[in-house]
N, CA, C and O atoms as a MOPAC input file, in Angstrom:
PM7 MOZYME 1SCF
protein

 N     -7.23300 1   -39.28000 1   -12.56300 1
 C     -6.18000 1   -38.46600 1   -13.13200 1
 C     -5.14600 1   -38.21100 1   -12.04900 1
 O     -5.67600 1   -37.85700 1   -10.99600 1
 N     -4.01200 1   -38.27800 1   -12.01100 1
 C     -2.78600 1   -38.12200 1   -11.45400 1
 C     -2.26900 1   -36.96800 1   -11.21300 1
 O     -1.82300 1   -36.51100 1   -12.26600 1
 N     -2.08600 1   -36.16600 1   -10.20600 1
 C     -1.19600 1   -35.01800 1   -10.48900 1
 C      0.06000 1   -34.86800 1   -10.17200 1
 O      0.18500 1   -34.04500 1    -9.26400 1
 N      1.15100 1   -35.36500 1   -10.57800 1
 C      2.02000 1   -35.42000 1   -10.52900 1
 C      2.67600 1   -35.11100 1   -11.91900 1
 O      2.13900 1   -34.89500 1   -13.00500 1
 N      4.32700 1   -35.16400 1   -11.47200 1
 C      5.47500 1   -35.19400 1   -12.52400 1
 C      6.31900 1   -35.86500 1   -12.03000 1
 O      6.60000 1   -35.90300 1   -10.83300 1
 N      6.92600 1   -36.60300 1   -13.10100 1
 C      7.47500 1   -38.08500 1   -12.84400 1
 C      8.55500 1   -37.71700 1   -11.69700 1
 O      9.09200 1   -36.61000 1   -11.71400 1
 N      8.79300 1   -38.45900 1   -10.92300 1
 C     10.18900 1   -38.01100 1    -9.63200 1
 C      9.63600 1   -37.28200 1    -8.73900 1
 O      9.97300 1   -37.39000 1    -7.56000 1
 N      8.59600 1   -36.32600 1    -9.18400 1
 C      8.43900 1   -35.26900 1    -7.96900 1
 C      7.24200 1   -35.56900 1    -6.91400 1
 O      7.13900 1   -34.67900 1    -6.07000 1
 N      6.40200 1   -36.53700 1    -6.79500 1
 C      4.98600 1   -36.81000 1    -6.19700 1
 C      4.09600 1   -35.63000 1    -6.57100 1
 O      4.24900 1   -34.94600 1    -7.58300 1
 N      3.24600 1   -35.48000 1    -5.74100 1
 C      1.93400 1   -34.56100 1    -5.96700 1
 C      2.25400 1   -33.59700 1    -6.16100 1
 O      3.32100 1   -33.24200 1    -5.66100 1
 N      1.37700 1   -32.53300 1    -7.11600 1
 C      1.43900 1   -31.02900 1    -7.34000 1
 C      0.40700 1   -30.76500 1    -6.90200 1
 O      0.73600 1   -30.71400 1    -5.71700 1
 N     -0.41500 1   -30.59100 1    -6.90800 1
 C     -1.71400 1   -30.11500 1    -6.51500 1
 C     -2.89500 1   -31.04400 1    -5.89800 1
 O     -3.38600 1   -31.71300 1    -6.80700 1
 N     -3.38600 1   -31.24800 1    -4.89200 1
 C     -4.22500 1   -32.18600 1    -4.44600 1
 C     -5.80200 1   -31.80500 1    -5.49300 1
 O     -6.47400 1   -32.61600 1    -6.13000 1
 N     -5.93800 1   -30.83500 1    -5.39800 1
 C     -6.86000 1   -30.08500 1    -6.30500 1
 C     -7.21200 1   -30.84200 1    -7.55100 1
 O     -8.32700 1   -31.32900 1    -7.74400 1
 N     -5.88700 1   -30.93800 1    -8.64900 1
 C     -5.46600 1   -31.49200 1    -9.68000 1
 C     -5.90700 1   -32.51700 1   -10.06900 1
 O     -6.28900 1   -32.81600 1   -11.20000 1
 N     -5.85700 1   -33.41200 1    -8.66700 1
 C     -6.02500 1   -35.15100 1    -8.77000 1
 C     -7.73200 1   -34.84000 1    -8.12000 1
 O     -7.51600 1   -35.04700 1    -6.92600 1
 N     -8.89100 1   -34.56100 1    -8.19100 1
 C     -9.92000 1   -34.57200 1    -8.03900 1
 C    -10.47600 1   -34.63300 1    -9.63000 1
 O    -10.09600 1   -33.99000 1   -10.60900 1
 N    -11.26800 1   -35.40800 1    -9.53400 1
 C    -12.51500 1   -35.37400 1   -10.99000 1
 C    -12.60200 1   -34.26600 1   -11.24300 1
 O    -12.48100 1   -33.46100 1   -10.32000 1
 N    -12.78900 1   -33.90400 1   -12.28200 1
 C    -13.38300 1   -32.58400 1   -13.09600 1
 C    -14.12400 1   -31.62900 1   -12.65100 1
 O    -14.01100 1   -30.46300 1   -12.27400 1
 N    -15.21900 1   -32.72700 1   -12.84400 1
 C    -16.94500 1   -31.83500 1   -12.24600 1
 C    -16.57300 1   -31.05600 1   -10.37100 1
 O    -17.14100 1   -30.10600 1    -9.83300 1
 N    -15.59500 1   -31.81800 1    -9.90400 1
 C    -15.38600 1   -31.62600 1    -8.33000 1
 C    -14.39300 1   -30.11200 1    -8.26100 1
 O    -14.58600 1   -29.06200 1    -7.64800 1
 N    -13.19300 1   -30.58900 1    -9.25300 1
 C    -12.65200 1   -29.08700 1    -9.85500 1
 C    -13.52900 1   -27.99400 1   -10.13900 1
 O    -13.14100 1   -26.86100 1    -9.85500 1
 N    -14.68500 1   -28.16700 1   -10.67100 1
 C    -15.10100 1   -27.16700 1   -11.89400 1
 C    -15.77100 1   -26.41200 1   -10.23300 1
 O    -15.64100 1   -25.23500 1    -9.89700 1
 N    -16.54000 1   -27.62500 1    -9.35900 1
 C    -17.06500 1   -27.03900 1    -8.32100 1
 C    -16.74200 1   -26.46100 1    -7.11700 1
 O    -17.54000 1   -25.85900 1    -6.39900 1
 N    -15.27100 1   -26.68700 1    -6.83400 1
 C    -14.85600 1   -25.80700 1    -6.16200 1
 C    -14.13000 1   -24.42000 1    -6.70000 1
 O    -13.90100 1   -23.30600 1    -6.22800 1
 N    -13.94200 1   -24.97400 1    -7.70600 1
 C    -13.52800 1   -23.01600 1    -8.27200 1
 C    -14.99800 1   -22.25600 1    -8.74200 1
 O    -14.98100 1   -21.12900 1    -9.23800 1
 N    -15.96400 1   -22.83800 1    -8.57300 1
 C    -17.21700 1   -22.11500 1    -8.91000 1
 C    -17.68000 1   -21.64600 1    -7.24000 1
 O    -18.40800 1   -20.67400 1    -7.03600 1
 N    -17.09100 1   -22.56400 1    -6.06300 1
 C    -17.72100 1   -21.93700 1    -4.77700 1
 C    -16.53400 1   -20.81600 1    -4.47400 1
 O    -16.89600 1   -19.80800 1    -3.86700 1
 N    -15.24500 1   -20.92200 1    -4.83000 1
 C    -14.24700 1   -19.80400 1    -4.36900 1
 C    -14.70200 1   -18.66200 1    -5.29400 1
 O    -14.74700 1   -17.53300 1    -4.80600 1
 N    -14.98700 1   -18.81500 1    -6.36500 1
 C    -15.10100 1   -17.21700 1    -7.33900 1
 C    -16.30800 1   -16.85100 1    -6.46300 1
 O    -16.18700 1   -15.89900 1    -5.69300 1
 N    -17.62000 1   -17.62400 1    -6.52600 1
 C    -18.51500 1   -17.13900 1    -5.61200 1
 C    -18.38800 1   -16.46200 1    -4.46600 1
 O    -19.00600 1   -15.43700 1    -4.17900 1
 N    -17.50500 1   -17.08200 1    -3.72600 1
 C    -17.05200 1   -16.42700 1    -2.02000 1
 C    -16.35400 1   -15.05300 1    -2.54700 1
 O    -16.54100 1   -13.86100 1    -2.30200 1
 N    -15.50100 1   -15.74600 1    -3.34800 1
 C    -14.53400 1   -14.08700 1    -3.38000 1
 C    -15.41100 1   -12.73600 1    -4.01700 1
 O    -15.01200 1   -11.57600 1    -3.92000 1
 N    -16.75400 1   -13.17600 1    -4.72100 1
 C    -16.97800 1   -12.36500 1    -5.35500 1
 C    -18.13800 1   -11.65400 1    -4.07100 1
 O    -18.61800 1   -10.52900 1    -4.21200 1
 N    -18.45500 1   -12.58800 1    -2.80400 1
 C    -19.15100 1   -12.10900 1    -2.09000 1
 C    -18.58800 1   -11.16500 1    -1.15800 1
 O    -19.21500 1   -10.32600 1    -0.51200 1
 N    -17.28800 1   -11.38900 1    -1.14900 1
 C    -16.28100 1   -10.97800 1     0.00100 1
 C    -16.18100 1    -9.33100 1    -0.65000 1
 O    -16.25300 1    -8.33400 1     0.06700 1
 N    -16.02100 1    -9.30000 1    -1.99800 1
 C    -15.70800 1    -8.24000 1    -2.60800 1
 C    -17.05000 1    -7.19400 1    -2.69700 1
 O    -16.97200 1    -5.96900 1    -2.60400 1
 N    -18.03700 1    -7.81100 1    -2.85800 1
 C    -19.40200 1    -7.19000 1    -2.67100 1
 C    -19.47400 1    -6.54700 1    -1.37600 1
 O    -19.75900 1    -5.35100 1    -1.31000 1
 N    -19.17300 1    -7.43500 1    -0.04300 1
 C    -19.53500 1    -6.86000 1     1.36400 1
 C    -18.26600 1    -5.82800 1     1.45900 1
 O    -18.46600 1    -4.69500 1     1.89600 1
 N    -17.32700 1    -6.12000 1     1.16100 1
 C    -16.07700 1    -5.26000 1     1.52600 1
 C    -16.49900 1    -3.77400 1     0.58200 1
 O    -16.51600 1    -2.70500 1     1.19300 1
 N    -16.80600 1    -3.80100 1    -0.81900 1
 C    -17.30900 1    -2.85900 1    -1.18100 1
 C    -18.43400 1    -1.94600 1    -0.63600 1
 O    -18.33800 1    -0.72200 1    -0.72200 1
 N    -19.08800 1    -2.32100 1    -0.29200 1
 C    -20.73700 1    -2.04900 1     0.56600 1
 C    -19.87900 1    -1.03900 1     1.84500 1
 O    -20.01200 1     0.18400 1     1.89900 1
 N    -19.24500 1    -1.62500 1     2.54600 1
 C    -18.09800 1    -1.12600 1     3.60900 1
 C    -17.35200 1    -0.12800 1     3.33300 1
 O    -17.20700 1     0.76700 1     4.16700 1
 N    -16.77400 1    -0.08700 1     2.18700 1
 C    -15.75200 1     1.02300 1     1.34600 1
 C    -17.20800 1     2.22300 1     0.84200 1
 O    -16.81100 1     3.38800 1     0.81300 1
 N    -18.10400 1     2.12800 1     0.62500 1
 C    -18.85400 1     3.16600 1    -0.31100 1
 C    -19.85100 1     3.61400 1     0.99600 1
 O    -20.10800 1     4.80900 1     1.14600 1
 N    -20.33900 1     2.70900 1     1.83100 1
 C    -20.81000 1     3.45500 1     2.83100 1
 C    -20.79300 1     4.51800 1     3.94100 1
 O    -21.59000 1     5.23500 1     4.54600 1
 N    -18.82200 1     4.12200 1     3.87800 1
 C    -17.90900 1     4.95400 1     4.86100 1
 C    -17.47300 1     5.93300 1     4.05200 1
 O    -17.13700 1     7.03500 1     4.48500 1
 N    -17.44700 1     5.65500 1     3.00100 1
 C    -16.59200 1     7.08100 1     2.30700 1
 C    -15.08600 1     6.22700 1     2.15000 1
 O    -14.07400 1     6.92300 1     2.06900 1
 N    -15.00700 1     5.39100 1     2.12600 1
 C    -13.47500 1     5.26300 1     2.62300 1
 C    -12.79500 1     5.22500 1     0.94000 1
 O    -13.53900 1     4.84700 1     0.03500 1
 N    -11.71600 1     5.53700 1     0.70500 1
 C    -11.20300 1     5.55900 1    -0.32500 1
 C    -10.73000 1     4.57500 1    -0.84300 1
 O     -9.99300 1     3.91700 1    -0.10800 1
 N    -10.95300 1     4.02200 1    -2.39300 1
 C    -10.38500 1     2.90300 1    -2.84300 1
 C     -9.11400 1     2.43300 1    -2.59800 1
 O     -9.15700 1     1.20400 1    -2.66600 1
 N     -7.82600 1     2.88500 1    -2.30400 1
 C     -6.71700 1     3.16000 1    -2.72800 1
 C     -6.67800 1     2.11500 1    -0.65800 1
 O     -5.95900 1     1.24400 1    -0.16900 1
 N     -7.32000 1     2.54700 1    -0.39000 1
 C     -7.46300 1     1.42600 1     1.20300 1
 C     -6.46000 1     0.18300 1     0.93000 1
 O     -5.33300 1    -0.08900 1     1.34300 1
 N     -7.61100 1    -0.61800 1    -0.18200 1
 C     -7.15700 1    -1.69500 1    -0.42600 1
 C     -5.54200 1    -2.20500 1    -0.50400 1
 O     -5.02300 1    -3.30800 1    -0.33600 1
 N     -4.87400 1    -0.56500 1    -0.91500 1
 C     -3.60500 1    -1.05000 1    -1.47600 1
 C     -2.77500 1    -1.15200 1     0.10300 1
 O     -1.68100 1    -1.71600 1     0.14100 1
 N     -3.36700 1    -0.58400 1     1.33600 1
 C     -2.60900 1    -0.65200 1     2.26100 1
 C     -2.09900 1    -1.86600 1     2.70400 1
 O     -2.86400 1    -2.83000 1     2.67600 1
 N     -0.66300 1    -2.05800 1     3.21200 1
 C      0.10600 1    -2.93000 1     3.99400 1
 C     -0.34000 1    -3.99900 1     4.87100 1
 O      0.05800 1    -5.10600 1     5.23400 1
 N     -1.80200 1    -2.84700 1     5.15800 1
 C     -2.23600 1    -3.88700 1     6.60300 1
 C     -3.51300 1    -4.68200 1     5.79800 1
 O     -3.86600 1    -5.79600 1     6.18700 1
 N     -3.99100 1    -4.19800 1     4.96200 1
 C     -5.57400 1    -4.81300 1     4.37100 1
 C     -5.00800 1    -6.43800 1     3.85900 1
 O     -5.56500 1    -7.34100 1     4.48300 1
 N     -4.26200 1    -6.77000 1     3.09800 1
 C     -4.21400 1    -8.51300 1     3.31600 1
 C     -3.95400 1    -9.34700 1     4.76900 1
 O     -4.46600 1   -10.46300 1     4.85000 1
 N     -3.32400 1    -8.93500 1     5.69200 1
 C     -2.95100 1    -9.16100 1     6.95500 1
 C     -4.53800 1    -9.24200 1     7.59400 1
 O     -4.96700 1   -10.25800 1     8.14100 1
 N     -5.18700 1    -8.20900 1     7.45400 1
 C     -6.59300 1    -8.41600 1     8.02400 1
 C     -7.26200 1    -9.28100 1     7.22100 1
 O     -7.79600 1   -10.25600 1     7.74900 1
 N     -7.33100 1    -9.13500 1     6.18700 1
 C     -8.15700 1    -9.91100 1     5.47200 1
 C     -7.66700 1   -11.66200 1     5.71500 1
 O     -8.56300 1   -12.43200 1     5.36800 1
 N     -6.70400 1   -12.18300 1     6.12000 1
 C     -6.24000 1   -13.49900 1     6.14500 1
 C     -6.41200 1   -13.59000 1     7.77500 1
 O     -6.75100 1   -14.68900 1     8.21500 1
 N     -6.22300 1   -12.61900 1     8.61400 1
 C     -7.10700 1   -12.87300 1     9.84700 1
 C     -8.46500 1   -13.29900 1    10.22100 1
 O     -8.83700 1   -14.00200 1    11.16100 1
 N     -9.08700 1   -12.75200 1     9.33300 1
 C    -10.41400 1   -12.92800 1     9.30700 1
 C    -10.89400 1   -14.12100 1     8.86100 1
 O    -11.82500 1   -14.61600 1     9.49700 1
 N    -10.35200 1   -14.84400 1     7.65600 1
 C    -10.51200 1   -16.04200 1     7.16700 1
 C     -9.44100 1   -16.98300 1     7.93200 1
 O     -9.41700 1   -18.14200 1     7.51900 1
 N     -8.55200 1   -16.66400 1     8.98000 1
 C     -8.14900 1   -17.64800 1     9.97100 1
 C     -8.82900 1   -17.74600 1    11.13500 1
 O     -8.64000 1   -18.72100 1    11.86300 1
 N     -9.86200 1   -16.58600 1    11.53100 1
 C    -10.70400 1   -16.52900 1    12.48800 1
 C    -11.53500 1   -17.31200 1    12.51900 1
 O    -11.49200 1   -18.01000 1    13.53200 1
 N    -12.64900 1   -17.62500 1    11.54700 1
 C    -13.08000 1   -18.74300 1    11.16100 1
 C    -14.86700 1   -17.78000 1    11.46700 1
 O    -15.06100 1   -16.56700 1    11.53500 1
 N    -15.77700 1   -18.82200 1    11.57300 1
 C    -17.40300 1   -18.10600 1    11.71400 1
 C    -17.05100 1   -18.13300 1    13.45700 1
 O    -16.16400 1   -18.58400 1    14.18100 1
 N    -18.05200 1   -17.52600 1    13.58000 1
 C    -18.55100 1   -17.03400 1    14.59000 1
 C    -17.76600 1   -16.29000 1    15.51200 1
 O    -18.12500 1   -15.93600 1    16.63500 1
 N    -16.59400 1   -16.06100 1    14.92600 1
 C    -15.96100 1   -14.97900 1    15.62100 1
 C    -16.37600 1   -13.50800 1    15.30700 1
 O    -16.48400 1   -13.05500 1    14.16700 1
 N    -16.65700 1   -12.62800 1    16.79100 1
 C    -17.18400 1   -11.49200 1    16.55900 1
 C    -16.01100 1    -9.95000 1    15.93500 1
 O    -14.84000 1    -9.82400 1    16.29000 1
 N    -16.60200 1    -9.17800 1    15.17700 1
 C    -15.52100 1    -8.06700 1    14.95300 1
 C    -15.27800 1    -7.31900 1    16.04400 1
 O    -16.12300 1    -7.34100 1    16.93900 1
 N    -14.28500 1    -6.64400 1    16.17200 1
 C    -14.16200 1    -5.79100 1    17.67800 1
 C    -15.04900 1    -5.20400 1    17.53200 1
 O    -15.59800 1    -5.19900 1    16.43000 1
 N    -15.58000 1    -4.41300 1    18.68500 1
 C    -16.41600 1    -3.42100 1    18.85600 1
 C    -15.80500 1    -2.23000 1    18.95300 1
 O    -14.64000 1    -2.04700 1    19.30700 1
 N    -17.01100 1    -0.99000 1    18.47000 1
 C    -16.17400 1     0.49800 1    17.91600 1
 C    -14.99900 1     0.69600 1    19.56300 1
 O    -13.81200 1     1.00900 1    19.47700 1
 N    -15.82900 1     0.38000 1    21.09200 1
 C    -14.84500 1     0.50600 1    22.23400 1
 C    -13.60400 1    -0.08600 1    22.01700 1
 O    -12.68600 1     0.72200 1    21.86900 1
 N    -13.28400 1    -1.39200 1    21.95000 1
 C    -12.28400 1    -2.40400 1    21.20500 1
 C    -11.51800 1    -1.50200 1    20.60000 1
 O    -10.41500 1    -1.22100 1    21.07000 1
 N    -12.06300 1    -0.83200 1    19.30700 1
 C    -10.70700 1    -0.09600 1    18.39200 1
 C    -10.52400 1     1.33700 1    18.96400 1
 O     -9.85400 1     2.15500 1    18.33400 1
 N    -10.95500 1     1.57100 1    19.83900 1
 C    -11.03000 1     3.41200 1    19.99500 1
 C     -9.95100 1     3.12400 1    21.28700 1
 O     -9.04200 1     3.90600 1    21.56400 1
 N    -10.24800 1     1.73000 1    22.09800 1
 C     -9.57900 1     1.82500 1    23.72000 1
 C     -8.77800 1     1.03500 1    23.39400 1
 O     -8.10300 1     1.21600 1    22.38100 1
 N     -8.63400 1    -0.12800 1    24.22500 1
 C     -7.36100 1    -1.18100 1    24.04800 1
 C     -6.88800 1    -1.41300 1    22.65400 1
 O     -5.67100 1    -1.59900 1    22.68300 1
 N     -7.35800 1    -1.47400 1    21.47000 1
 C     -6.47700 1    -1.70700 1    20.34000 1
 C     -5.58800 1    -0.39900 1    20.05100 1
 O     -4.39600 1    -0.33300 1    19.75000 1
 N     -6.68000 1     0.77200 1    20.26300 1
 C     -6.11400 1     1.85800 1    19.57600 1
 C     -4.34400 1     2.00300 1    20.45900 1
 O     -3.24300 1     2.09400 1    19.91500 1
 N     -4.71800 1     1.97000 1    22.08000 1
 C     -3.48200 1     1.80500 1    23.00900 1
 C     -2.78400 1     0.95300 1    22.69000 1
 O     -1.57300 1     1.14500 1    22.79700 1
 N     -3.17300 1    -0.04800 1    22.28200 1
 C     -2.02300 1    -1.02100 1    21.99000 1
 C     -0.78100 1    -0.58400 1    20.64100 1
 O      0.44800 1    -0.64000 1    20.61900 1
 N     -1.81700 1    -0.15000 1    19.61400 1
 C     -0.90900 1     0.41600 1    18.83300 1
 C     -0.20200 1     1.81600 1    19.11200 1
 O      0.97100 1     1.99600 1    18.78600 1
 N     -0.69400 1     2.44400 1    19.50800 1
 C      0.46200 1     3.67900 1    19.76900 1
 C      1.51700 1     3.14300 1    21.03300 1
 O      2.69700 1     3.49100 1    20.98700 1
 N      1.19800 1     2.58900 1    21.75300 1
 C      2.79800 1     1.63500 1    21.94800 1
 C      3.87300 1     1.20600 1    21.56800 1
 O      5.05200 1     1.35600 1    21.88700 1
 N      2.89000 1     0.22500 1    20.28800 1
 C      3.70200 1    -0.08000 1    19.02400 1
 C      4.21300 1     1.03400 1    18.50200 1
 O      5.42500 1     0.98700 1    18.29400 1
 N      3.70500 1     1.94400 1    18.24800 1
 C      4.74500 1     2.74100 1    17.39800 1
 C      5.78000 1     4.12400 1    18.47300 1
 O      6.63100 1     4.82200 1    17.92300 1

């Protein structure tokens, strides 16, 4: 199957994969996302932290850090955000 429109080349690389290969990677992304949403929840209800988090400025910015970080990168440590990050940002502002 082709994904294209006539004049324009490819739309979606996705598109032009077999079916069953489609059906299986949107069955491993809903999976991930639905795991991502599980641990991130677990995180939100353990801390107390308030739903409304999510809607902040900075929560996609982290969240696309993290999935550019890749595995085995470690999270800061509580020293990390309390010392040098925390300094770094009141600089920033």
């Amino acid at each position: 199957m082709s994904a294209s429109i006539a004049g324009h080349g490819r739309i979606d690389p996705f598109l032009s994969k077999p079916k069953s290969e489609q059906m299986t990677l949107k069955c491993m992304v809903k999976y991930t996302r639905n795991l991502l949403g599980k641990y991130f929840g677990k995180w939100l209800y353990d801390k107390e932290i308030p739903f409304d988090a999510a809607n902040s400025p900075y929560f996609s910015p982290m969240v696309n850090a993290i999935q550019k970080a890749g595995l085995g990168v470690k999270p800061p440590t509580i020293y990390e955000l309390s010392g040098p990050i925390l300094h770094e940002e009141v600089e920033e502002v």
